Amino acid sequence: MALYLLYESSSGYALFQAQGLDEIGQNTEAARNSVADLNRFGKVVQLTAFQPFESAIDGLNQCNSVSEGLMTDELRSFLELNLPKVKEGKKSKFSLGVAEPKLGSHISETTKITCQSGEFVLELLRGVRLHFDKFIKDLKPGDLEKAQLGLAHSYSRAKVKFNVNRVDNMVIQAIFLLDTLDKDINSFSMRVREWYSWHFPELVKIVNDNYLYARVAKLIEDKSKLSEEHIPALTEILGDEDKAKETVEAGKASMGQDLTPVDLINVQLFAQRVMDLAEYRKNLYDYLVTKMNDIAPNLASLIGEVVGARLISHAGSLTNLAKCPSSTLQILGAEKALFRALKTRGNTPKYGLIFHSSFIGRASAKNKGRMARYLANKCSIASRIDCFAERGTTVFGEKLREQVEERLEFYDKGVAPRKNIDVMKSAIETTQNKGTRSCEPFSF
């Protein structure tokens, strides 16, 4: 059976015929050894036809189609024009070697041409790619490299085009930084407490909050200078006049040791750094909430911005999360426990990151597993709507949240919840009404 090779170059489609395969032997190792020798390889593989792309835009369109495993009209006409005709009801006496199995399947379904893709074909195509400029006589030196560079840049630009308001990478980086800041602020706050407690140990029992403790330490500086004049400022920070008076009284009778001015300056500088980090953490949280409402409004409405961001971050992207079945989403973040359970044949985990949702905490102990499964199902729906909907809306997330609330009541009180199809119909009607008022129809 004759073998033809389809090669998609940056400058056009090329069709080669593999003749005299006995010269190299029909096995992968022999083909691999013969590729480097052009004289030997050129006797086996010969150019049959070449069709250049009409323009750079045409080349980009053809490249996108090939990468998705689709045969364009131009490729189909090129193959039908240059390959031998196959009579109806008879098998073809040749096969077409392609690099992409998906493309080969589409060609076979559409044109009934037998396609094959394997290591042997890939080695032959590697040789074609290596000596391609020798097969095409009209190519000038440097033309192929320019076409490859131009197509690569165009293809890359087309792949990275996105809506700047829906960049899930910003959410991933923000939640990572938020977690890091939480650990650092907690560690630094404990260091401020230990450091300043040498000077004013009684303040630890009066002020429990780390951020407020740093602000109070920054305000007081030297405890020996505490007086009634500090009460208004302390009241403003602590929000409690009684605690402010208690702080002043404790400062007068404190058992802490005195610190040198240099030590006090360093404590104050470090307390200021902790305060700045806490302020930045607050601003970062507000930024995360805003981005989640832009990128995944339904998921944020259903399960909260932080837990939703953790799910997106753990999955790698909103698209990856949307592709996850609900059973996978349910245990995202509990992979170690899952594999340990599978290895020891123990009980598999019931929840991962979604355990931090308030719904799981509100469910009774015997219903936590069922609640996690139901919540994962709704999160999966919400993430798919956020990923594939053209226009952002929180309607579906709010409706899904109502369903989860109803499910909680069903577990606790036995109140029958609404059917999912009725809730979704209601959500679609609401979005269509909003779209009519704003002249923007909601679509997927």
XYZ file of C-alpha atoms in Angstrom:
444
model
C 0.000 0.000 0.000
C 1.369 3.387 -1.024
C 2.047 5.890 1.739
C 1.582 9.662 1.397
C 2.700 12.169 4.006
C 0.883 15.415 4.852
C 3.236 18.073 6.173
C 1.856 21.369 7.518
C 4.635 23.931 7.210
C 4.571 27.602 8.182
C 4.430 28.573 4.498
C 1.839 26.072 3.211
C 0.639 22.488 2.899
C 2.963 19.929 1.343
C 2.214 16.374 0.201
C 4.981 13.797 -0.034
C 4.960 10.233 -1.319
C 7.062 7.600 0.384
C 8.457 5.362 -2.368
C 10.788 2.438 -2.023
C 10.421 2.012 1.685
C 12.574 -1.084 1.316
C 15.561 1.269 1.121
C 15.170 2.137 4.801
C 12.989 -0.696 6.000
C 9.516 -0.199 7.395
C 10.495 0.161 11.008
C 11.045 3.146 13.236
C 14.722 2.574 13.982
C 15.683 2.255 10.318
C 13.723 5.399 9.449
C 15.411 7.263 12.298
C 18.868 6.288 11.032
C 18.130 7.332 7.450
C 16.759 10.792 8.237
C 20.130 12.527 8.567
C 21.318 11.408 5.088
C 19.510 13.555 2.494
C 20.714 11.445 -0.459
C 19.270 8.310 1.069
C 16.130 9.972 2.452
C 15.471 11.848 -0.799
C 15.228 8.574 -2.718
C 12.497 7.381 -0.388
C 10.417 10.516 0.216
C 9.593 12.766 -2.750
C 7.531 15.928 -3.003
C 4.172 15.450 -4.744
C 2.458 18.815 -4.309
C 2.836 22.078 -2.445
C 0.173 24.723 -1.815
C 1.380 27.971 -0.185
C -0.851 29.986 2.132
C -2.431 33.047 0.593
C -1.483 35.384 3.467
C -0.268 35.469 7.059
C -3.880 35.568 8.273
C -4.719 32.507 6.168
C -1.685 30.724 7.609
C -2.835 31.537 11.148
C -6.348 30.230 10.444
C -4.968 27.007 8.984
C -2.617 26.579 11.953
C -5.461 27.067 14.446
C -7.595 24.495 12.621
C -4.792 21.922 12.532
C -4.057 22.422 16.251
C -7.733 21.729 17.009
C -7.804 18.639 14.759
C -10.089 20.162 12.116
C -9.750 19.942 8.334
C -10.361 23.216 6.511
C -11.906 23.536 3.060
C -8.511 24.514 1.633
C -6.875 21.377 3.037
C -9.692 19.180 1.776
C -9.476 20.553 -1.780
C -5.673 20.201 -1.665
C -5.907 16.527 -0.688
C -8.685 15.659 -3.136
C -6.798 17.344 -5.967
C -3.435 15.677 -5.378
C -4.251 12.246 -3.917
C -5.359 9.318 -6.139
C -9.112 9.002 -6.635
C -10.906 6.363 -4.608
C -13.805 4.639 -6.325
C -17.003 4.280 -4.388
C -17.425 0.965 -2.638
C -13.704 0.119 -2.908
C -10.896 0.451 -0.416
C -8.173 2.956 -1.114
C -4.831 1.561 -2.228
C -2.934 4.180 -0.284
C -2.856 5.713 3.196
C -2.121 9.222 4.377
C 0.387 9.741 7.169
C -0.388 12.673 9.479
C 1.285 14.005 12.618
C -1.950 14.828 14.463
C -4.201 11.797 15.166
C -7.251 14.060 15.695
C -6.725 15.642 12.294
C -6.361 12.197 10.735
C -9.645 11.063 12.300
C -11.443 14.111 10.919
C -9.976 13.571 7.439
C -11.016 9.892 7.487
C -14.576 10.699 8.575
C -15.001 13.454 5.990
C -13.196 12.148 2.898
C -12.977 8.360 3.597
C -9.189 8.578 3.119
C -7.338 6.063 5.260
C -5.044 7.917 7.662
C -2.356 6.633 9.960
C -0.199 8.174 12.641
C 2.522 6.374 14.498
C 6.208 6.460 15.341
C 7.197 5.387 11.825
C 5.156 8.199 10.234
C 6.460 10.714 12.756
C 10.069 9.780 11.934
C 9.397 10.274 8.209
C 7.790 13.644 8.931
C 10.786 14.571 11.053
C 12.987 13.967 8.058
C 10.659 16.064 5.897
C 10.845 18.898 8.413
C 14.632 18.642 8.557
C 15.116 18.834 4.765
C 11.991 20.787 3.821
C 13.899 23.753 2.367
C 15.719 21.331 0.002
C 12.440 19.910 -1.339
C 10.914 23.326 -2.162
C 13.104 24.782 -4.900
C 11.521 28.273 -5.002
C 12.252 29.065 -1.361
C 14.994 31.662 -0.867
C 17.452 31.418 2.017
C 15.788 32.774 5.173
C 12.212 32.675 3.813
C 11.260 29.587 5.806
C 12.701 30.991 9.038
C 10.815 34.279 8.560
C 7.552 32.415 7.909
C 8.072 30.240 10.981
C 8.826 33.240 13.198
C 5.904 35.282 11.911
C 3.414 32.413 12.272
C 4.724 31.556 15.746
C 4.235 35.138 16.934
C 0.741 35.361 15.410
C -0.289 31.995 16.862
C 1.033 32.929 20.318
C -0.719 36.295 20.276
C -3.997 34.654 19.252
C -3.698 32.089 22.062
C -3.009 34.625 24.821
C -5.832 36.992 23.845
C -8.167 37.363 26.785
C -10.609 39.655 28.460
C -8.510 41.734 30.856
C -11.411 41.816 33.303
C -11.506 38.012 33.543
C -7.886 37.026 34.167
C -8.048 34.229 36.715
C -4.266 34.314 37.174
C -4.724 37.528 39.178
C -6.983 35.661 41.609
C -4.499 32.786 41.902
C -1.611 35.128 42.731
C -3.756 37.190 45.120
C -4.924 34.197 47.171
C -1.364 32.830 47.384
C -0.141 36.207 48.606
C -3.052 36.490 51.035
C -2.154 33.149 52.614
C 1.496 34.156 52.853
C 0.598 37.496 54.424
C -1.626 35.794 57.004
C 1.262 33.585 58.112
C 3.765 36.436 58.132
C 1.505 38.894 59.954
C 0.697 36.287 62.592
C 4.384 35.485 63.081
C 5.444 39.131 63.176
C 2.611 40.050 65.540
C 3.722 37.379 67.994
C 7.254 38.780 67.732
C 5.953 42.292 68.557
C 4.076 40.907 71.567
C 7.147 39.097 72.890
C 9.430 42.036 72.237
C 7.225 44.741 73.757
C 6.144 42.477 76.641
C 9.578 42.914 78.171
C 8.648 46.553 78.629
C 4.845 46.314 79.193
C 3.795 42.685 79.953
C 0.304 43.592 81.219
C -0.777 44.887 77.797
C -1.003 41.337 76.364
C -3.995 40.438 78.561
C -5.754 43.738 77.894
C -5.425 43.779 74.069
C -5.970 40.402 72.376
C -6.084 41.505 68.729
C -2.663 41.463 67.046
C -3.271 44.496 64.851
C -4.669 46.582 67.714
C -1.758 45.500 69.926
C 0.737 46.814 67.379
C -1.170 50.126 67.117
C -1.309 50.510 70.906
C 2.397 49.691 71.254
C 3.171 52.284 68.581
C 1.091 54.891 70.394
C 2.339 54.238 73.949
C 6.074 53.907 73.200
C 7.425 54.403 76.760
C 4.960 53.151 79.430
C 6.356 55.576 82.010
C 4.921 58.454 79.961
C 1.368 57.047 79.992
C -1.134 59.513 81.446
C -4.777 60.478 81.337
C -4.061 62.441 78.152
C -3.612 59.163 76.251
C -7.120 57.889 77.064
C -8.915 59.533 74.063
C -6.324 58.200 71.602
C -6.421 54.736 73.171
C -10.228 54.798 73.135
C -10.182 55.581 69.416
C -7.905 52.598 68.728
C -9.520 50.079 71.086
C -13.097 51.287 70.703
C -13.625 50.874 74.449
C -12.995 53.602 77.029
C -12.838 51.106 79.908
C -10.001 49.215 78.203
C -8.221 52.518 77.550
C -8.393 53.443 81.243
C -7.310 49.926 82.197
C -4.286 50.270 79.925
C -3.282 53.567 81.515
C -3.646 52.141 85.046
C -1.671 49.032 84.089
C 1.086 51.215 82.663
C 1.459 53.066 85.956
C 1.847 49.838 87.950
C 3.614 47.744 85.307
C 6.258 45.231 86.359
C 8.079 45.408 82.997
C 11.661 46.529 82.670
C 12.746 49.799 81.142
C 14.172 49.838 77.618
C 16.813 52.078 76.120
C 15.690 54.680 73.542
C 17.346 52.654 70.780
C 15.407 49.520 71.780
C 12.143 51.442 71.887
C 12.789 52.916 68.432
C 13.339 49.447 66.969
C 10.180 48.121 68.620
C 8.180 51.046 67.231
C 9.600 50.596 63.724
C 8.770 46.892 63.750
C 5.252 47.581 65.074
C 4.774 50.074 62.231
C 5.840 47.438 59.701
C 3.283 45.008 61.121
C 0.603 47.679 60.875
C 1.553 48.403 57.261
C 1.385 44.701 56.402
C -2.027 44.404 58.037
C -3.286 47.408 56.052
C -1.917 45.938 52.839
C -3.564 42.609 53.664
C -6.910 44.388 54.034
C -6.457 46.149 50.674
C -5.444 42.875 49.034
C -8.569 41.173 50.375
C -10.737 43.963 48.903
C -8.913 43.515 45.578
C -9.535 39.753 45.682
C -13.241 40.291 46.327
C -13.453 42.677 43.371
C -11.607 40.323 41.016
C -13.696 37.331 42.065
C -16.879 39.281 41.353
C -15.505 40.011 37.861
C -14.116 36.563 37.071
C -16.409 34.132 38.903
C -19.398 36.076 40.254
C -21.654 33.029 40.607
C -19.045 30.952 42.412
C -18.302 33.885 44.732
C -22.011 34.382 45.467
C -22.438 30.684 46.202
C -19.449 29.780 48.357
C -17.668 33.074 49.096
C -14.765 34.898 47.502
C -11.935 33.328 49.511
C -13.040 29.681 49.230
C -13.888 30.205 45.548
C -10.451 31.698 44.929
C -8.812 28.741 46.683
C -10.713 26.307 44.453
C -9.627 28.180 41.307
C -6.042 28.354 42.544
C -5.910 24.648 43.410
C -7.414 23.630 40.065
C -4.957 25.884 38.191
C -7.524 28.058 36.425
C -11.245 28.699 36.209
C -11.352 26.606 33.017
C -9.734 23.636 34.776
C -12.174 23.984 37.655
C -15.102 24.069 35.224
C -13.851 20.845 33.632
C -13.697 19.049 36.996
C -16.627 16.761 37.825
C -18.310 17.571 41.110
C -16.830 14.455 42.732
C -13.336 15.788 42.011
C -14.224 19.313 43.116
C -15.550 17.908 46.389
C -12.126 16.596 47.464
C -9.903 19.289 45.918
C -7.258 19.988 48.541
C -7.523 16.566 50.177
C -5.446 14.610 47.671
C -2.981 13.328 50.269
C -5.754 11.971 52.446
C -7.412 10.393 49.401
C -4.315 8.529 48.227
C -3.466 7.497 51.780
C -6.979 6.080 52.154
C -6.701 4.251 48.838
C -3.317 2.843 49.832
C -4.447 1.667 53.261
C -7.979 0.804 52.070
C -9.459 3.154 54.630
C -12.301 5.647 54.398
C -11.848 8.238 51.672
C -12.196 11.951 52.609
C -15.606 13.579 52.242
C -14.419 17.115 51.570
C -11.368 19.209 50.804
C -11.255 22.982 50.442
C -15.043 23.323 50.504
C -14.922 22.299 54.174
C -14.141 25.971 54.903
C -17.562 26.943 53.565
C -20.082 28.012 56.201
C -22.579 25.500 54.809
C -20.449 22.529 55.894
C -20.002 24.035 59.342
C -23.741 24.539 59.767
C -24.589 20.968 58.783
C -24.866 18.345 61.497
C -22.103 15.778 61.850
C -24.042 12.990 60.143
C -25.002 15.256 57.209
C -21.613 16.902 56.524
C -20.704 14.364 53.848
C -24.032 14.691 52.044
C -23.851 18.478 52.345
C -20.341 18.489 50.873
C -21.464 16.376 47.924
C -24.448 18.636 47.250
C -22.388 21.826 47.614
C -19.704 20.473 45.254
C -22.412 19.795 42.684
C -23.640 23.404 42.880
C -20.072 24.772 42.794
C -19.413 22.768 39.637
C -22.499 24.293 37.983
C -21.541 27.811 39.096
C -17.947 27.506 37.838
C -19.123 26.286 34.420
C -21.563 29.171 34.096
C -18.805 31.646 35.063
C -16.353 30.078 32.638
C -18.539 29.827 29.559
C -21.096 32.618 29.958
C -20.438 35.645 27.769
C -21.762 38.139 30.309
C -21.155 38.011 34.038
C -24.113 37.767 36.404
C -24.658 36.738 40.014
C -28.230 35.517 39.500
C -27.306 31.858 39.102
C -24.994 31.947 42.113
C -27.706 33.480 44.271
C -30.244 30.876 43.131
C -27.788 28.052 43.761
C -27.098 29.459 47.220
C -30.844 29.437 47.921
C -30.909 25.774 46.902
C -28.105 24.935 49.326
C -29.965 26.775 52.099
C -33.099 24.784 51.271
C -31.104 21.562 51.367
C -29.843 22.459 54.850
C -33.441 23.000 55.999
C -34.395 19.688 54.411
C -31.727 17.865 56.439
C -32.680 19.665 59.678
C -36.459 20.074 59.446
C -37.534 17.865 56.542
C -38.836 20.785 54.422
C -38.912 19.621 50.791
C -36.647 21.788 48.568
C -37.538 23.050 45.110
C -36.523 21.056 42.052
C -33.335 22.135 40.311
C -35.055 22.540 36.923
C -37.556 25.023 38.397
C -34.811 27.060 40.046
C -32.740 27.201 36.853
C -35.765 28.262 34.807
C -36.366 31.062 37.279
C -32.717 32.146 37.060
C -32.775 32.151 33.242
C -35.965 34.217 33.203
C -34.412 36.714 35.607
C -31.276 37.088 33.486
C -33.310 37.448 30.311
C -35.405 40.192 31.902
C -32.244 41.989 32.981
C -30.762 41.519 29.512
C -33.914 42.986 27.919
C -33.743 46.063 30.122
C -30.041 46.568 29.335
C -30.376 45.477 25.666
C -27.801 42.719 26.276
C -29.206 39.182 25.913
C -27.621 36.620 28.228
C -26.107 33.765 26.280
C -23.585 30.983 26.582
